[in-house]
C-alpha cells in the first residue's frame, strides 16, 4: 500500500476516534505511562546501519506513552497509541536515539473470526539528526479457540525511508503468524511468533529474504504482597542478502552476505500500587555475520521507574 494511502487511512481512523469520543465518552478508556531510568550497554551499536563501537556506555532512558481504547459498537473497537522514547548516552552522543511512534488498530468481531487493521508510523532521530521514517500497514485475521488458545495471521507491509543512507530505504513485505497459549488466564502464557519477510531496498545490496522466530513466556508471581510479572523472550532471525562480499586472497569465489541474529531477554515488572512500578531487564544479543561490521555481540542492563495514569 502506498505511503499516501496509509497516511489517509490513519487520518480517517483518527477522525472516527474523535467522533466516538464526542458521541460516547463512556465508551472511551484513556491510559498513559511515563518512565525514566538508566541503561548500560556493553557495545553501543545501531544494528540497522551495521555499526558498533566495540565499547560500553551508560545512557539515560526516558519514555512517555499515551493511549485510548474506544468501543465504537458492540463488534467494533479502536485502539490508538502514541509513544515517545529517548536514549541519551554518557559518551557516545552520536548514538543517542529519539523515537516517535503513532499507532491505530481497528478490530471487528465477525463472530467466526476477528478481523483487524493496524497502522503504525515511526519517526526516529539518531545523534540529533533525522534518521528513519517508517509506515507500516497490517490487516489480520484472528480466532480464540476455547479459553486457552489464540491464533492470529497477518500480512505486514512496511515502507522505510532512511534519511542518512538512502540506499537502505526499502519496502518490506511479510507474512506473520502468532499463537498464544493461556496456561492460567492472562497471568501465565506462552507465545510463539513467526515472520517471513522479503525486503526490496533502493540499493540492491541491501535486499534480503528473512525469517524470524520469537518465543515469549510470561508469568505473574505473588511475592511479599506484590503482583510481580516475569517475562522471558527469545528471538532468532536469519537474513540472506543479495549483497556479494569481496573475496579474500584464499577464497576466490565471492560469497553473499548472511546474518543470524540471536536475542534473549529477561524482564521484570514490580508494581508497588496501581500507578507506580519498577521495571528492569537484561538482554543478550549475538549477531553472527560474514560482514565484519555486522558481526558482534552485546549485553545490556536497564532499570526504570514508571508511573501509570
CSV table of C-alpha atoms in Angstrom, one decimal:
chain,number,residue,atom,x,y,z
A,1,UNK,CA,0.0,0.0,0.0
A,2,UNK,CA,1.4,3.4,-0.9
A,3,UNK,CA,2.6,5.7,1.9
A,4,UNK,CA,-0.1,8.4,1.0
A,5,UNK,CA,-2.8,5.7,1.3
A,6,UNK,CA,-1.5,4.6,4.7
A,7,UNK,CA,-1.4,8.3,5.9
A,8,UNK,CA,-5.0,8.8,4.6
A,9,UNK,CA,-6.2,5.7,6.4
A,10,UNK,CA,-4.6,6.8,9.6
A,11,UNK,CA,-6.3,10.2,9.3
A,12,UNK,CA,-9.6,8.6,8.7
A,13,UNK,CA,-9.3,6.3,11.7
A,14,UNK,CA,-8.3,9.3,13.9
A,15,UNK,CA,-11.4,11.2,12.7
A,16,UNK,CA,-13.6,8.2,13.6
A,17,UNK,CA,-11.9,8.2,17.1
A,18,UNK,CA,-12.7,11.9,17.6
A,19,UNK,CA,-16.3,11.3,16.6
A,20,UNK,CA,-16.5,8.4,19.0
A,21,UNK,CA,-15.1,10.5,21.9
A,22,UNK,CA,-17.6,13.2,21.3
A,23,UNK,CA,-20.6,10.9,20.9
A,24,UNK,CA,-19.9,8.5,23.7
A,25,UNK,CA,-17.4,9.4,26.4
A,26,UNK,CA,-18.4,6.4,28.5
A,27,UNK,CA,-17.0,4.2,25.7
A,28,UNK,CA,-13.5,5.6,25.8
A,29,UNK,CA,-10.8,4.5,28.2
A,30,UNK,CA,-7.7,6.7,28.3
A,31,UNK,CA,-4.4,5.5,29.6
A,32,UNK,CA,-0.8,6.6,29.9
A,33,UNK,CA,2.6,5.9,31.3
A,34,UNK,CA,5.8,7.9,31.9
A,35,UNK,CA,9.1,6.3,32.8
A,36,UNK,CA,12.7,7.2,33.4
A,37,UNK,CA,15.8,5.1,34.1
A,38,UNK,CA,19.3,4.1,33.2
A,39,UNK,CA,20.8,1.5,30.9
A,40,UNK,CA,24.3,0.1,30.4
A,41,UNK,CA,25.2,-1.4,27.0
A,42,UNK,CA,28.4,-3.3,26.7
A,43,UNK,CA,28.7,-2.5,23.0
A,44,UNK,CA,26.9,0.6,21.8
A,45,UNK,CA,25.6,0.0,18.3
A,46,UNK,CA,23.0,0.6,15.6
A,47,UNK,CA,22.3,-2.7,14.0
A,48,UNK,CA,20.2,-1.2,11.2
A,49,UNK,CA,23.4,0.6,10.0
A,50,UNK,CA,25.8,-2.2,10.7
A,51,UNK,CA,27.7,0.0,13.1
A,52,UNK,CA,29.1,-0.8,16.6
A,53,UNK,CA,31.6,1.0,18.8
A,54,UNK,CA,33.1,-2.1,20.4
A,55,UNK,CA,32.8,-0.2,23.7
A,56,UNK,CA,30.3,0.1,26.5
A,57,UNK,CA,28.5,3.2,27.8
A,58,UNK,CA,25.7,4.2,30.2
A,59,UNK,CA,22.6,6.0,29.0
A,60,UNK,CA,19.6,7.9,30.4
A,61,UNK,CA,16.3,6.5,29.3
A,62,UNK,CA,13.0,8.5,29.0
A,63,UNK,CA,9.7,7.1,27.9
A,64,UNK,CA,6.2,8.5,27.5
A,65,UNK,CA,3.1,6.6,26.3
A,66,UNK,CA,-0.5,7.7,25.7
A,67,UNK,CA,-3.3,5.5,24.6
A,68,UNK,CA,-7.1,5.3,24.1
A,69,UNK,CA,-9.3,2.2,23.9
A,70,UNK,CA,-12.5,3.1,22.1
A,71,UNK,CA,-15.7,1.0,21.8
A,72,UNK,CA,-17.4,2.1,18.6
A,73,UNK,CA,-20.1,-0.6,18.6
A,74,UNK,CA,-20.5,-4.0,20.3
A,75,UNK,CA,-18.5,-5.6,17.4
A,76,UNK,CA,-16.1,-2.8,16.6
A,77,UNK,CA,-13.2,-1.5,18.7
A,78,UNK,CA,-10.5,1.0,18.1
A,79,UNK,CA,-7.1,1.3,19.9
A,80,UNK,CA,-5.0,4.5,19.5
A,81,UNK,CA,-1.5,5.0,20.8
A,82,UNK,CA,1.4,7.4,20.9
A,83,UNK,CA,4.9,6.7,22.3
A,84,UNK,CA,8.0,8.8,22.6
A,85,UNK,CA,11.3,7.4,23.8
A,86,UNK,CA,14.8,8.8,24.2
A,87,UNK,CA,18.2,7.3,24.9
A,88,UNK,CA,21.0,9.7,25.8
A,89,UNK,CA,24.4,8.2,26.2
A,90,UNK,CA,27.1,9.5,28.5
A,91,UNK,CA,30.0,9.3,26.0
A,92,UNK,CA,28.6,8.2,22.6
A,93,UNK,CA,26.2,11.1,21.8
A,94,UNK,CA,26.3,10.2,18.1
A,95,UNK,CA,24.3,7.1,19.1
A,96,UNK,CA,21.6,9.0,21.0
A,97,UNK,CA,18.2,7.7,19.8
A,98,UNK,CA,14.9,9.5,19.9
A,99,UNK,CA,11.7,7.9,18.5
A,100,UNK,CA,8.1,9.0,18.0
A,101,UNK,CA,5.6,6.2,17.4
A,102,UNK,CA,1.9,6.6,16.5
A,103,UNK,CA,-0.5,3.7,16.0
A,104,UNK,CA,-4.1,2.9,15.2
A,105,UNK,CA,-5.7,-0.5,15.3
A,106,UNK,CA,-9.3,-1.2,14.2
A,107,UNK,CA,-10.8,-4.6,15.3
A,108,UNK,CA,-14.1,-6.1,14.1
A,109,UNK,CA,-15.6,-9.2,15.8
A,110,UNK,CA,-17.2,-11.0,12.8
A,111,UNK,CA,-18.3,-13.9,15.0
A,112,UNK,CA,-16.4,-16.7,13.5
A,113,UNK,CA,-13.1,-14.7,13.4
A,114,UNK,CA,-11.8,-11.3,14.4
A,115,UNK,CA,-10.6,-9.1,11.6
A,116,UNK,CA,-8.2,-6.3,12.2
A,117,UNK,CA,-6.3,-3.4,10.5
A,118,UNK,CA,-3.3,-1.9,12.2
A,119,UNK,CA,-1.4,1.2,11.1
A,120,UNK,CA,2.0,2.3,12.6
A,121,UNK,CA,4.1,5.4,12.0
A,122,UNK,CA,7.7,5.8,13.3
A,123,UNK,CA,9.9,8.9,13.2
A,124,UNK,CA,13.4,8.4,14.6
A,125,UNK,CA,16.4,10.7,15.1
A,126,UNK,CA,20.0,9.5,15.7
A,127,UNK,CA,22.6,11.7,17.2
A,128,UNK,CA,20.2,14.7,16.9
A,129,UNK,CA,19.8,14.2,13.1
A,130,UNK,CA,16.9,12.7,11.2
A,131,UNK,CA,17.4,9.0,10.8
A,132,UNK,CA,14.4,6.9,9.9
A,133,UNK,CA,10.8,7.3,8.9
A,134,UNK,CA,8.6,4.2,8.6
A,135,UNK,CA,5.0,3.5,7.9
A,136,UNK,CA,3.5,0.0,8.4
A,137,UNK,CA,0.2,-1.4,7.3
A,138,UNK,CA,-1.1,-4.8,8.5
A,139,UNK,CA,-4.5,-6.5,8.0
A,140,UNK,CA,-5.1,-9.6,10.1
A,141,UNK,CA,-7.4,-12.5,11.0
A,142,UNK,CA,-7.6,-14.0,14.5
A,143,UNK,CA,-9.6,-16.5,16.4
A,144,UNK,CA,-9.8,-17.7,20.0
A,145,UNK,CA,-10.2,-21.4,20.3
A,146,UNK,CA,-11.9,-22.2,23.6
A,147,UNK,CA,-10.4,-20.3,26.5
A,148,UNK,CA,-6.7,-21.2,26.2
A,149,UNK,CA,-5.6,-20.9,22.6
A,150,UNK,CA,-5.5,-17.8,20.4
A,151,UNK,CA,-4.2,-17.8,16.8
A,152,UNK,CA,-3.6,-14.7,14.5
A,153,UNK,CA,-2.3,-14.4,11.0
A,154,UNK,CA,-1.4,-11.1,9.3
A,155,UNK,CA,0.1,-9.6,6.2
A,156,UNK,CA,2.7,-6.9,7.0
A,157,UNK,CA,3.9,-4.2,4.6
A,158,UNK,CA,6.4,-1.5,5.8
A,159,UNK,CA,7.7,1.5,3.9
A,160,UNK,CA,11.1,2.6,5.3
A,161,UNK,CA,12.8,5.8,4.4
A,162,UNK,CA,16.4,6.1,5.7
A,163,UNK,CA,17.4,9.7,5.8
A,164,UNK,CA,21.1,9.1,6.5
A,165,UNK,CA,21.6,6.4,3.8
A,166,UNK,CA,19.0,6.5,1.0
A,167,UNK,CA,20.3,3.2,-0.3
A,168,UNK,CA,18.8,1.4,2.7
A,169,UNK,CA,15.3,2.9,2.1
A,170,UNK,CA,13.1,-0.1,1.4
A,171,UNK,CA,9.7,-1.8,1.1
A,172,UNK,CA,9.3,-4.8,3.2
A,173,UNK,CA,6.5,-7.4,2.7
A,174,UNK,CA,5.9,-10.2,5.2
A,175,UNK,CA,3.6,-12.8,6.4
A,176,UNK,CA,3.2,-13.2,10.2
A,177,UNK,CA,1.6,-15.9,12.4
A,178,UNK,CA,1.3,-15.7,16.2
A,179,UNK,CA,0.0,-18.3,18.6
A,180,UNK,CA,-0.8,-17.8,22.3
A,181,UNK,CA,-1.4,-20.4,24.9
A,182,UNK,CA,-3.0,-19.0,28.1
A,183,UNK,CA,-1.9,-21.5,30.7
A,184,UNK,CA,-3.5,-19.7,33.7
A,185,UNK,CA,-5.6,-16.9,32.2
A,186,UNK,CA,-3.6,-13.8,31.2
A,187,UNK,CA,-1.4,-14.3,34.3
A,188,UNK,CA,0.6,-17.0,32.6
A,189,UNK,CA,1.0,-17.6,28.9
A,190,UNK,CA,3.3,-18.8,26.2
A,191,UNK,CA,3.5,-17.1,22.8
A,192,UNK,CA,5.2,-18.2,19.6
A,193,UNK,CA,5.5,-15.9,16.6
A,194,UNK,CA,6.9,-16.5,13.0
A,195,UNK,CA,7.6,-13.8,10.4
A,196,UNK,CA,8.7,-14.5,6.8
A,197,UNK,CA,9.7,-11.3,5.1
A,198,UNK,CA,11.3,-10.0,1.9
A,199,UNK,CA,12.9,-6.6,1.7
A,200,UNK,CA,13.4,-4.7,-1.5
A,201,UNK,CA,15.8,-1.8,-0.9
A,202,UNK,CA,16.8,1.2,-3.1
A,203,UNK,CA,20.3,-0.2,-3.2
A,204,UNK,CA,20.1,-3.9,-4.3
A,205,UNK,CA,23.0,-4.7,-1.9
A,206,UNK,CA,20.6,-4.4,1.0
A,207,UNK,CA,17.8,-6.6,-0.4
A,208,UNK,CA,17.2,-9.7,1.7
A,209,UNK,CA,14.9,-12.6,2.4
A,210,UNK,CA,14.5,-13.4,6.1
A,211,UNK,CA,12.7,-15.4,8.7
A,212,UNK,CA,12.2,-14.5,12.4
A,213,UNK,CA,11.1,-16.8,15.2
A,214,UNK,CA,10.1,-15.3,18.5
A,215,UNK,CA,9.2,-17.1,21.8
A,216,UNK,CA,7.8,-15.4,24.9
A,217,UNK,CA,6.9,-16.8,28.3
A,218,UNK,CA,5.2,-14.6,30.9
A,219,UNK,CA,4.1,-15.4,34.4
A,220,UNK,CA,2.7,-13.3,37.3
A,221,UNK,CA,4.1,-14.2,40.7
A,222,UNK,CA,2.9,-13.2,44.2
A,223,UNK,CA,5.9,-12.0,46.2
A,224,UNK,CA,5.6,-10.2,49.5
A,225,UNK,CA,2.1,-9.0,48.6
A,226,UNK,CA,3.3,-7.7,45.2
A,227,UNK,CA,2.0,-9.0,41.8
A,228,UNK,CA,5.3,-9.4,40.0
A,229,UNK,CA,5.4,-10.1,36.3
A,230,UNK,CA,8.3,-12.1,35.0
A,231,UNK,CA,8.9,-12.4,31.2
A,232,UNK,CA,11.4,-14.3,29.1
A,233,UNK,CA,11.9,-13.6,25.4
A,234,UNK,CA,14.0,-15.5,22.8
A,235,UNK,CA,14.3,-14.3,19.2
A,236,UNK,CA,16.1,-16.0,16.3
A,237,UNK,CA,16.4,-14.3,12.9
A,238,UNK,CA,18.1,-15.3,9.7
A,239,UNK,CA,18.7,-12.9,6.7
A,240,UNK,CA,20.1,-13.9,3.4
A,241,UNK,CA,21.2,-10.8,1.4
A,242,UNK,CA,21.7,-10.3,-2.3
A,243,UNK,CA,25.0,-8.4,-1.5
A,244,UNK,CA,28.2,-10.0,-2.7
A,245,UNK,CA,31.1,-9.7,-0.4
A,246,UNK,CA,34.6,-9.3,-1.6
A,247,UNK,CA,36.6,-12.5,-1.9
A,248,UNK,CA,39.7,-12.9,0.1
A,249,UNK,CA,43.2,-14.0,-1.1
A,250,UNK,CA,42.4,-17.6,0.0
A,251,UNK,CA,38.8,-17.6,-1.3
A,252,UNK,CA,38.4,-16.8,-4.9
A,253,UNK,CA,34.7,-17.2,-5.0
A,254,UNK,CA,32.7,-14.3,-3.5
A,255,UNK,CA,30.0,-15.1,-1.0
A,256,UNK,CA,26.7,-13.5,-0.4
A,257,UNK,CA,26.1,-11.7,2.9
A,258,UNK,CA,24.2,-13.8,5.5
A,259,UNK,CA,23.2,-12.7,9.1
A,260,UNK,CA,22.0,-14.6,12.1
A,261,UNK,CA,20.6,-12.5,14.9
A,262,UNK,CA,20.0,-14.1,18.3
A,263,UNK,CA,18.5,-12.3,21.2
A,264,UNK,CA,17.5,-13.4,24.7
A,265,UNK,CA,15.9,-11.1,27.3
A,266,UNK,CA,14.7,-11.5,30.9
A,267,UNK,CA,12.3,-8.7,32.0
A,268,UNK,CA,10.9,-7.9,35.5
A,269,UNK,CA,7.9,-5.7,36.3
A,270,UNK,CA,7.4,-4.9,40.0
A,271,UNK,CA,4.3,-2.8,40.7
A,272,UNK,CA,4.1,-1.1,44.1
A,273,UNK,CA,0.5,0.1,43.6
A,274,UNK,CA,-1.9,0.9,40.7
A,275,UNK,CA,0.2,3.7,39.3
A,276,UNK,CA,3.9,3.2,40.4
A,277,UNK,CA,6.2,0.3,39.3
A,278,UNK,CA,9.9,-0.6,38.9
A,279,UNK,CA,10.9,-2.3,35.7
A,280,UNK,CA,14.2,-4.0,35.0
A,281,UNK,CA,15.7,-6.2,32.3
A,282,UNK,CA,18.8,-7.8,30.9
A,283,UNK,CA,19.3,-8.7,27.3
A,284,UNK,CA,22.0,-10.6,25.4
A,285,UNK,CA,22.3,-10.1,21.6
A,286,UNK,CA,24.6,-12.1,19.3
A,287,UNK,CA,24.9,-11.0,15.7
A,288,UNK,CA,26.7,-13.5,13.5
A,289,UNK,CA,27.6,-12.3,10.0
A,290,UNK,CA,30.2,-12.8,7.3
A,291,UNK,CA,30.2,-9.0,7.1
A,292,UNK,CA,32.7,-7.9,9.7
A,293,UNK,CA,30.9,-4.7,10.8
A,294,UNK,CA,27.7,-6.7,11.5
A,295,UNK,CA,29.4,-9.5,13.5
A,296,UNK,CA,29.3,-8.6,17.2
A,297,UNK,CA,27.6,-9.3,20.5
A,298,UNK,CA,26.4,-7.1,23.3
A,299,UNK,CA,24.8,-7.3,26.7
A,300,UNK,CA,22.5,-4.5,28.1
A,301,UNK,CA,21.1,-3.9,31.6
A,302,UNK,CA,18.3,-1.5,32.3
A,303,UNK,CA,16.2,-0.2,35.2
A,304,UNK,CA,13.2,2.2,35.1
A,305,UNK,CA,10.8,3.9,37.4
A,306,UNK,CA,7.3,4.0,35.7
A,307,UNK,CA,4.2,5.9,36.7
A,308,UNK,CA,0.8,5.0,35.1
A,309,UNK,CA,-2.0,7.4,34.7
